[in-house]
mmCIF file of C-alpha atoms and ligand atoms in Angstrom:
data_model
loop_
_atom_site.group_PDB
_atom_site.id
_atom_site.type_symbol
_atom_site.label_atom_id
_atom_site.label_comp_id
_atom_site.label_asym_id
_atom_site.label_seq_id
_atom_site.Cartn_x
_atom_site.Cartn_y
_atom_site.Cartn_z
ATOM 1 C CA MET A 1180 25.287 -66.171 20.469
ATOM 2 C CA PRO A 1181 27.135 -62.831 20.260
ATOM 3 C CA LEU A 1182 27.055 -61.150 16.891
ATOM 4 C CA ASN A 1183 30.082 -60.260 14.829
ATOM 5 C CA GLU A 1184 32.061 -57.534 16.619
ATOM 6 C CA GLU A 1185 33.085 -56.025 13.270
ATOM 7 C CA ARG A 1186 30.331 -53.452 12.884
ATOM 8 C CA ALA A 1187 31.041 -52.672 9.269
ATOM 9 C CA ASP A 1188 30.196 -56.305 8.509
ATOM 10 C CA LEU A 1189 26.965 -56.269 10.445
ATOM 11 C CA HIS A 1190 23.944 -56.407 8.152
ATOM 12 C CA ILE A 1191 20.835 -54.951 9.771
ATOM 13 C CA LEU A 1192 17.409 -55.504 8.197
ATOM 14 C CA VAL A 1193 15.039 -52.657 9.041
ATOM 15 C CA THR A 1194 11.391 -53.437 8.390
ATOM 16 C CA ASN A 1195 7.913 -52.563 9.677
ATOM 17 C CA ASP A 1196 4.210 -53.243 9.222
ATOM 18 C CA ASP A 1197 3.140 -49.680 8.420
ATOM 19 C CA GLY A 1198 4.577 -49.623 4.925
ATOM 20 C CA VAL A 1199 7.930 -48.565 3.538
ATOM 21 C CA TYR A 1200 6.926 -44.895 3.302
ATOM 22 C CA ALA A 1201 5.882 -44.625 6.965
ATOM 23 C CA PRO A 1202 8.014 -42.029 8.799
ATOM 24 C CA GLY A 1203 8.859 -44.395 11.673
ATOM 25 C CA ILE A 1204 10.942 -46.777 9.553
ATOM 26 C CA LEU A 1205 13.071 -43.969 8.115
ATOM 27 C CA ALA A 1206 13.780 -42.545 11.576
ATOM 28 C CA LEU A 1207 14.740 -46.039 12.750
ATOM 29 C CA ALA A 1208 16.983 -46.789 9.762
ATOM 30 C CA ASN A 1209 18.822 -43.476 10.081
ATOM 31 C CA ALA A 1210 19.365 -43.964 13.821
ATOM 32 C CA LEU A 1211 20.801 -47.477 13.291
ATOM 33 C CA ARG A 1212 23.076 -46.523 10.382
ATOM 34 C CA PRO A 1213 26.219 -46.104 12.584
ATOM 35 C CA LEU A 1214 25.827 -49.728 13.778
ATOM 36 C CA GLY A 1215 26.203 -51.513 10.465
ATOM 37 C CA ARG A 1216 25.023 -51.882 6.898
ATOM 38 C CA ILE A 1217 21.322 -51.119 6.697
ATOM 39 C CA SER A 1218 18.885 -52.760 4.306
ATOM 40 C CA ILE A 1219 15.293 -51.561 4.345
ATOM 41 C CA LEU A 1220 12.646 -54.004 3.118
ATOM 42 C CA ALA A 1221 9.063 -53.335 4.106
ATOM 43 C CA PRO A 1222 5.545 -53.798 2.735
ATOM 44 C CA GLU A 1223 4.390 -51.354 0.089
ATOM 45 C CA ARG A 1224 1.219 -50.637 2.093
ATOM 46 C CA ASN A 1225 0.063 -50.530 5.717
ATOM 47 C CA TRP A 1226 -0.544 -54.002 7.197
ATOM 48 C CA SER A 1227 -1.005 -53.019 10.847
ATOM 49 C CA ALA A 1228 -2.746 -55.737 12.896
ATOM 50 C CA ALA A 1229 -2.193 -58.268 10.104
ATOM 51 C CA GLY A 1230 -0.406 -60.657 12.464
ATOM 52 C CA HIS A 1231 1.994 -63.374 11.357
ATOM 53 C CA GLN A 1232 1.631 -64.532 7.786
ATOM 54 C CA LYS A 1233 3.389 -66.543 5.127
ATOM 55 C CA THR A 1234 2.241 -65.873 1.573
ATOM 56 C CA LEU A 1235 2.295 -69.141 -0.358
ATOM 57 C CA ASN A 1236 -0.523 -68.693 -2.878
ATOM 58 C CA ARG A 1237 0.987 -66.024 -5.114
ATOM 59 C CA PRO A 1238 4.389 -64.686 -6.190
ATOM 60 C CA LEU A 1239 6.010 -61.862 -4.231
ATOM 61 C CA ARG A 1240 7.439 -58.807 -5.958
ATOM 62 C CA VAL A 1241 10.247 -56.648 -4.573
ATOM 63 C CA LYS A 1242 10.990 -53.219 -6.012
ATOM 64 C CA GLN A 1243 13.464 -50.494 -5.139
ATOM 65 C CA VAL A 1244 11.976 -47.253 -3.865
ATOM 66 C CA THR A 1245 13.358 -43.904 -2.714
ATOM 67 C CA LEU A 1246 12.265 -42.472 0.634
ATOM 68 C CA VAL A 1247 11.680 -38.765 1.296
ATOM 69 C CA ASP A 1248 15.307 -38.007 2.276
ATOM 70 C CA GLY A 1249 16.733 -39.908 -0.719
ATOM 71 C CA THR A 1250 17.373 -43.148 1.194
ATOM 72 C CA LEU A 1251 17.095 -46.217 -1.029
ATOM 73 C CA ALA A 1252 14.770 -48.908 0.256
ATOM 74 C CA HIS A 1253 12.926 -51.973 -0.986
ATOM 75 C CA ALA A 1254 9.188 -52.548 -0.955
ATOM 76 C CA SER A 1255 7.379 -55.872 -1.255
ATOM 77 C CA ASP A 1256 3.734 -56.632 -1.987
ATOM 78 C CA GLY A 1257 3.906 -59.339 0.677
ATOM 79 C CA ALA A 1258 2.970 -59.211 4.334
ATOM 80 C CA PRO A 1259 5.386 -57.809 6.941
ATOM 81 C CA SER A 1260 6.653 -61.255 7.952
ATOM 82 C CA ASP A 1261 7.134 -62.095 4.260
ATOM 83 C CA CYS A 1262 9.612 -59.205 4.087
ATOM 84 C CA VAL A 1263 11.720 -60.815 6.813
ATOM 85 C CA ALA A 1264 11.557 -64.212 5.104
ATOM 86 C CA LEU A 1265 12.507 -62.682 1.735
ATOM 87 C CA ALA A 1266 15.588 -61.048 3.254
ATOM 88 C CA VAL A 1267 16.615 -64.168 5.154
ATOM 89 C CA LEU A 1268 16.165 -66.356 2.065
ATOM 90 C CA GLY A 1269 18.390 -64.222 -0.119
ATOM 91 C CA VAL A 1270 16.746 -61.176 -1.676
ATOM 92 C CA PHE A 1271 19.889 -59.230 -0.764
ATOM 93 C CA ASP A 1272 23.449 -60.332 -1.503
ATOM 94 C CA THR A 1273 23.974 -61.222 2.153
ATOM 95 C CA ARG A 1274 21.590 -62.559 4.743
ATOM 96 C CA PRO A 1275 20.790 -60.117 7.569
ATOM 97 C CA ASP A 1276 22.429 -60.664 10.964
ATOM 98 C CA ILE A 1277 19.722 -58.887 12.918
ATOM 99 C CA VAL A 1278 16.159 -57.698 12.255
ATOM 100 C CA VAL A 1279 14.726 -54.488 13.708
ATOM 101 C CA SER A 1280 11.040 -53.696 13.117
ATOM 102 C CA GLY A 1281 9.324 -50.338 13.553
ATOM 103 C CA ILE A 1282 9.009 -47.724 14.667
ATOM 104 C CA ASN A 1283 5.310 -48.481 15.029
ATOM 105 C CA PRO A 1284 3.318 -45.285 15.682
ATOM 106 C CA THR A 1285 1.274 -46.955 18.442
ATOM 107 C CA ASN A 1286 2.132 -49.233 21.333
ATOM 108 C CA ASN A 1287 2.013 -53.041 21.191
ATOM 109 C CA LEU A 1288 1.212 -54.161 24.723
ATOM 110 C CA GLY A 1289 0.017 -57.397 26.292
ATOM 111 C CA HIS A 1290 -2.004 -59.497 23.873
ATOM 112 C CA ASP A 1291 -1.314 -57.051 21.043
ATOM 113 C CA VAL A 1292 1.824 -59.030 20.232
ATOM 114 C CA THR A 1293 -0.317 -61.664 18.514
ATOM 115 C CA TYR A 1294 -1.939 -59.088 16.215
ATOM 116 C CA SER A 1295 1.018 -56.815 15.632
ATOM 117 C CA GLY A 1296 2.901 -57.029 12.359
ATOM 118 C CA THR A 1297 5.662 -55.048 14.055
ATOM 119 C CA VAL A 1298 6.138 -57.816 16.615
ATOM 120 C CA THR A 1299 5.544 -60.716 14.237
ATOM 121 C CA ASN A 1300 8.459 -59.436 12.141
ATOM 122 C CA ALA A 1301 10.667 -60.023 15.181
ATOM 123 C CA ILE A 1302 8.984 -63.410 15.683
ATOM 124 C CA GLU A 1303 9.794 -64.310 12.075
ATOM 125 C CA ALA A 1304 13.429 -63.323 12.689
ATOM 126 C CA ALA A 1305 13.568 -65.574 15.757
ATOM 127 C CA ILE A 1306 12.133 -68.486 13.745
ATOM 128 C CA TRP A 1307 15.105 -68.092 11.391
ATOM 129 C CA GLY A 1308 17.541 -67.993 14.324
ATOM 130 C CA LEU A 1309 18.219 -64.255 14.093
ATOM 131 C CA PRO A 1310 17.891 -61.627 16.844
ATOM 132 C CA GLY A 1311 14.612 -59.772 16.326
ATOM 133 C CA ILE A 1312 13.645 -56.501 17.980
ATOM 134 C CA ALA A 1313 10.234 -54.818 17.659
ATOM 135 C CA ILE A 1314 10.052 -51.093 18.427
ATOM 136 C CA SER A 1315 6.694 -49.474 19.200
ATOM 137 C CA LEU A 1316 5.965 -45.908 20.297
ATOM 138 C CA ASP A 1317 3.290 -45.149 22.866
ATOM 139 C CA THR A 1318 1.893 -42.173 20.980
ATOM 140 C CA PRO A 1319 -1.140 -40.644 22.681
ATOM 141 C CA ASN A 1320 -4.343 -41.618 20.860
ATOM 142 C CA ALA A 1321 -5.561 -38.267 19.774
ATOM 143 C CA LYS A 1322 -2.210 -36.618 19.274
ATOM 144 C CA PRO A 1323 -2.643 -33.816 16.757
ATOM 145 C CA GLY A 1324 -0.028 -33.129 14.100
ATOM 146 C CA GLU A 1325 3.155 -35.005 13.300
ATOM 147 C CA VAL A 1326 4.603 -37.705 15.512
ATOM 148 C CA ASP A 1327 8.223 -37.045 16.574
ATOM 149 C CA TYR A 1328 10.100 -40.342 16.153
ATOM 150 C CA ALA A 1329 13.556 -38.950 17.037
ATOM 151 C CA PRO A 1330 13.547 -39.785 20.784
ATOM 152 C CA ALA A 1331 12.282 -43.338 20.170
ATOM 153 C CA ALA A 1332 14.823 -43.839 17.366
ATOM 154 C CA ALA A 1333 17.651 -42.847 19.729
ATOM 155 C CA VAL A 1334 16.362 -45.293 22.361
ATOM 156 C CA ALA A 1335 16.044 -48.015 19.707
ATOM 157 C CA ARG A 1336 19.705 -47.534 18.825
ATOM 158 C CA VAL A 1337 20.738 -47.995 22.479
ATOM 159 C CA ILE A 1338 18.754 -51.240 22.679
ATOM 160 C CA VAL A 1339 20.014 -52.603 19.343
ATOM 161 C CA GLU A 1340 23.605 -51.814 20.454
ATOM 162 C CA ALA A 1341 22.978 -53.867 23.591
ATOM 163 C CA VAL A 1342 21.620 -56.772 21.528
ATOM 164 C CA ILE A 1343 24.736 -56.603 19.344
ATOM 165 C CA ARG A 1344 26.888 -56.627 22.494
ATOM 166 C CA TYR A 1345 25.129 -59.418 24.400
ATOM 167 C CA GLY A 1346 23.225 -61.375 21.747
ATOM 168 C CA LEU A 1347 19.881 -63.112 22.314
ATOM 169 C CA PRO A 1348 19.278 -66.798 22.985
ATOM 170 C CA ARG A 1349 17.640 -68.878 20.289
ATOM 171 C CA ASP A 1350 13.836 -68.465 20.102
ATOM 172 C CA VAL A 1351 13.877 -65.223 22.136
ATOM 173 C CA LEU A 1352 12.931 -61.829 20.702
ATOM 174 C CA LEU A 1353 12.449 -58.389 22.238
ATOM 175 C CA SER A 1354 9.286 -56.313 22.135
ATOM 176 C CA VAL A 1355 10.142 -52.722 23.062
ATOM 177 C CA ASN A 1356 7.553 -50.058 23.900
ATOM 178 C CA ILE A 1357 8.761 -46.490 24.260
ATOM 179 C CA PRO A 1358 6.793 -43.730 26.022
ATOM 180 C CA TYR A 1359 6.104 -40.617 23.966
ATOM 181 C CA ARG A 1360 8.486 -38.279 25.815
ATOM 182 C CA PRO A 1361 11.461 -36.024 25.046
ATOM 183 C CA LEU A 1362 14.740 -37.986 24.942
ATOM 184 C CA GLU A 1363 16.028 -36.470 28.205
ATOM 185 C CA GLN A 1364 13.054 -38.068 29.992
ATOM 186 C CA LEU A 1365 13.679 -41.517 28.495
ATOM 187 C CA THR A 1366 16.362 -42.513 30.987
ATOM 188 C CA GLU A 1367 14.769 -45.501 32.709
ATOM 189 C CA PHE A 1368 14.598 -48.952 31.052
ATOM 190 C CA ARG A 1369 12.581 -51.750 32.650
ATOM 191 C CA ILE A 1370 12.545 -55.438 31.759
ATOM 192 C CA THR A 1371 8.855 -56.312 31.791
ATOM 193 C CA ARG A 1372 6.435 -59.156 31.276
ATOM 194 C CA GLN A 1373 3.415 -59.056 28.984
ATOM 195 C CA GLY A 1374 0.585 -57.202 30.665
ATOM 196 C CA ASN A 1375 -3.140 -57.621 30.304
ATOM 197 C CA ARG A 1376 -4.924 -55.682 27.629
ATOM 198 C CA VAL A 1377 -8.511 -54.572 27.997
ATOM 199 C CA TYR A 1378 -10.037 -54.587 24.534
ATOM 200 C CA ARG A 1379 -13.113 -52.429 24.088
ATOM 201 C CA ASP A 1380 -14.167 -53.841 20.732
ATOM 202 C CA VAL A 1381 -17.806 -53.586 19.841
ATOM 203 C CA LEU A 1382 -19.608 -55.034 16.844
ATOM 204 C CA VAL A 1383 -20.989 -52.314 14.607
ATOM 205 C CA LYS A 1384 -23.678 -53.718 12.299
ATOM 206 C CA ARG A 1385 -24.841 -51.737 9.292
ATOM 207 C CA GLU A 1386 -26.715 -52.402 6.096
ATOM 208 C CA ASP A 1387 -25.518 -51.998 2.559
ATOM 209 C CA PRO A 1388 -27.762 -50.407 -0.142
ATOM 210 C CA TRP A 1389 -29.207 -53.882 -0.845
ATOM 211 C CA SER A 1390 -30.241 -54.367 2.811
ATOM 212 C CA GLN A 1391 -27.502 -56.941 3.391
ATOM 213 C CA PRO A 1392 -25.750 -56.582 6.763
ATOM 214 C CA TYR A 1393 -22.044 -55.847 7.071
ATOM 215 C CA TYR A 1394 -19.920 -55.490 10.163
ATOM 216 C CA TRP A 1395 -17.127 -53.381 11.571
ATOM 217 C CA ILE A 1396 -15.115 -54.422 14.608
ATOM 218 C CA GLY A 1397 -15.219 -50.967 16.167
ATOM 219 C CA GLY A 1398 -14.905 -49.395 19.578
ATOM 220 C CA GLU A 1399 -12.433 -47.401 21.619
ATOM 221 C CA PHE A 1400 -8.644 -47.884 21.623
ATOM 222 C CA PRO A 1401 -7.770 -50.667 24.109
ATOM 223 C CA THR A 1402 -6.636 -49.875 27.614
ATOM 224 C CA GLY A 1403 -4.666 -52.148 29.938
ATOM 225 C CA ILE A 1404 -4.109 -53.121 33.546
ATOM 226 C CA PRO A 1405 -1.047 -51.077 34.592
ATOM 227 C CA GLU A 1406 0.756 -53.529 36.888
ATOM 228 C CA GLU A 1407 4.232 -52.201 37.623
ATOM 229 C CA ASP A 1408 6.245 -55.126 36.237
ATOM 230 C CA THR A 1409 4.344 -55.236 32.934
ATOM 231 C CA ASP A 1410 4.740 -53.496 29.592
ATOM 232 C CA VAL A 1411 1.441 -51.680 30.237
ATOM 233 C CA GLY A 1412 2.639 -50.412 33.629
ATOM 234 C CA ALA A 1413 6.067 -49.310 32.405
ATOM 235 C CA VAL A 1414 4.874 -47.090 29.553
ATOM 236 C CA GLU A 1415 2.183 -45.608 31.793
ATOM 237 C CA GLN A 1416 4.986 -44.564 34.176
ATOM 238 C CA GLY A 1417 7.092 -43.105 31.348
ATOM 239 C CA VAL A 1418 9.582 -45.979 31.490
ATOM 240 C CA VAL A 1419 10.991 -47.744 28.399
ATOM 241 C CA SER A 1420 9.570 -51.293 28.406
ATOM 242 C CA ILE A 1421 11.638 -54.232 27.116
ATOM 243 C CA THR A 1422 9.688 -57.510 27.086
ATOM 244 C CA PRO A 1423 11.539 -60.686 26.131
ATOM 245 C CA LEU A 1424 9.166 -63.003 24.261
ATOM 246 C CA HIS A 1425 9.681 -66.707 23.589
ATOM 247 C CA LEU A 1426 8.571 -68.630 20.519
ATOM 248 C CA ASP A 1427 7.577 -71.538 22.765
ATOM 249 C CA MET A 1428 4.021 -70.668 23.793
ATOM 250 C CA THR A 1429 3.490 -73.984 25.620
ATOM 251 C CA ALA A 1430 1.559 -73.511 28.879
ATOM 252 C CA TYR A 1431 3.910 -75.732 30.923
ATOM 253 C CA ASP A 1432 2.075 -75.114 34.184
ATOM 254 C CA HIS A 1433 -1.114 -76.545 32.668
ATOM 255 C CA MET A 1434 0.379 -79.746 31.234
ATOM 256 C CA ASP A 1435 -0.033 -81.809 34.405
ATOM 257 C CA THR A 1436 -3.678 -80.775 34.699
ATOM 258 C CA LEU A 1437 -4.308 -81.779 31.089
ATOM 259 C CA ARG A 1438 -2.634 -85.142 31.669
ATOM 260 C CA GLN A 1439 -5.301 -85.885 34.267
ATOM 261 C CA TRP A 1440 -8.150 -85.338 31.820
ATOM 262 C CA LYS A 1441 -9.923 -88.418 30.548
ATOM 263 C CA PHE A 1442 -10.282 -88.367 26.776
ATOM 264 C CA ILE A 1443 -13.237 -90.586 26.045
ATOM 265 C CA PRO A 1444 -13.149 -92.131 22.559
ATOM 266 C CA GLY A 1445 -16.291 -92.755 20.598
HETATM 267 MN MN1 MN B 2074 1.680 -50.719 12.495
#
């Protein structure tokens, strides 16, 4: 379904999972400003790797905040996906037409999409029938100093413009991963599939002062298998990765096998 051609009428929700004061969301909002009316609603703290949530056991508060350049934004004490739901259900005077989430300071590749608040914001948008786009930056792990979001923000604008032009089918969202390169090197865009992550988690067991054990899920940053047609392979080659994801996670090619199983009652 193509979106309204009248850009002044287009209401873009910009959100993230890193918190409203994270630099990536401000870079994204400012880059998208020429495309429509921007509303920023994001969590008041960092929720990275919090996955998809719906807060039902407590009230949600929304407050207006001012970002470092004077931009007005809104912060919620809910989870990232709550922010999308709040906007869709009427926190603002009009419902958003499109949801853009990011810019996450690290990549979201392969299986990461199930952990990533950045991506689950786009999933939440798709559940409500809106185009959702997650933007993640493949910042090198040990990069010293400040992250430069400007190239990724410019790429995000190009992709959001394309979504406005072409629309997305129902239940489809985009997960975008952008290599950490100068803008003049970000010329190639590849449509990719989800790659395979290699998680290097290890269980770190320690003892508290009362000799009770506690645990950290620790270990090195995950790597991945860099097959060319995957998100992992694209960013490794310095190519902008655009992965279309579907809300329907049914494993269709396994249904016939399952139908042959014998389920033995009793
Ligand atoms: Mn994050």
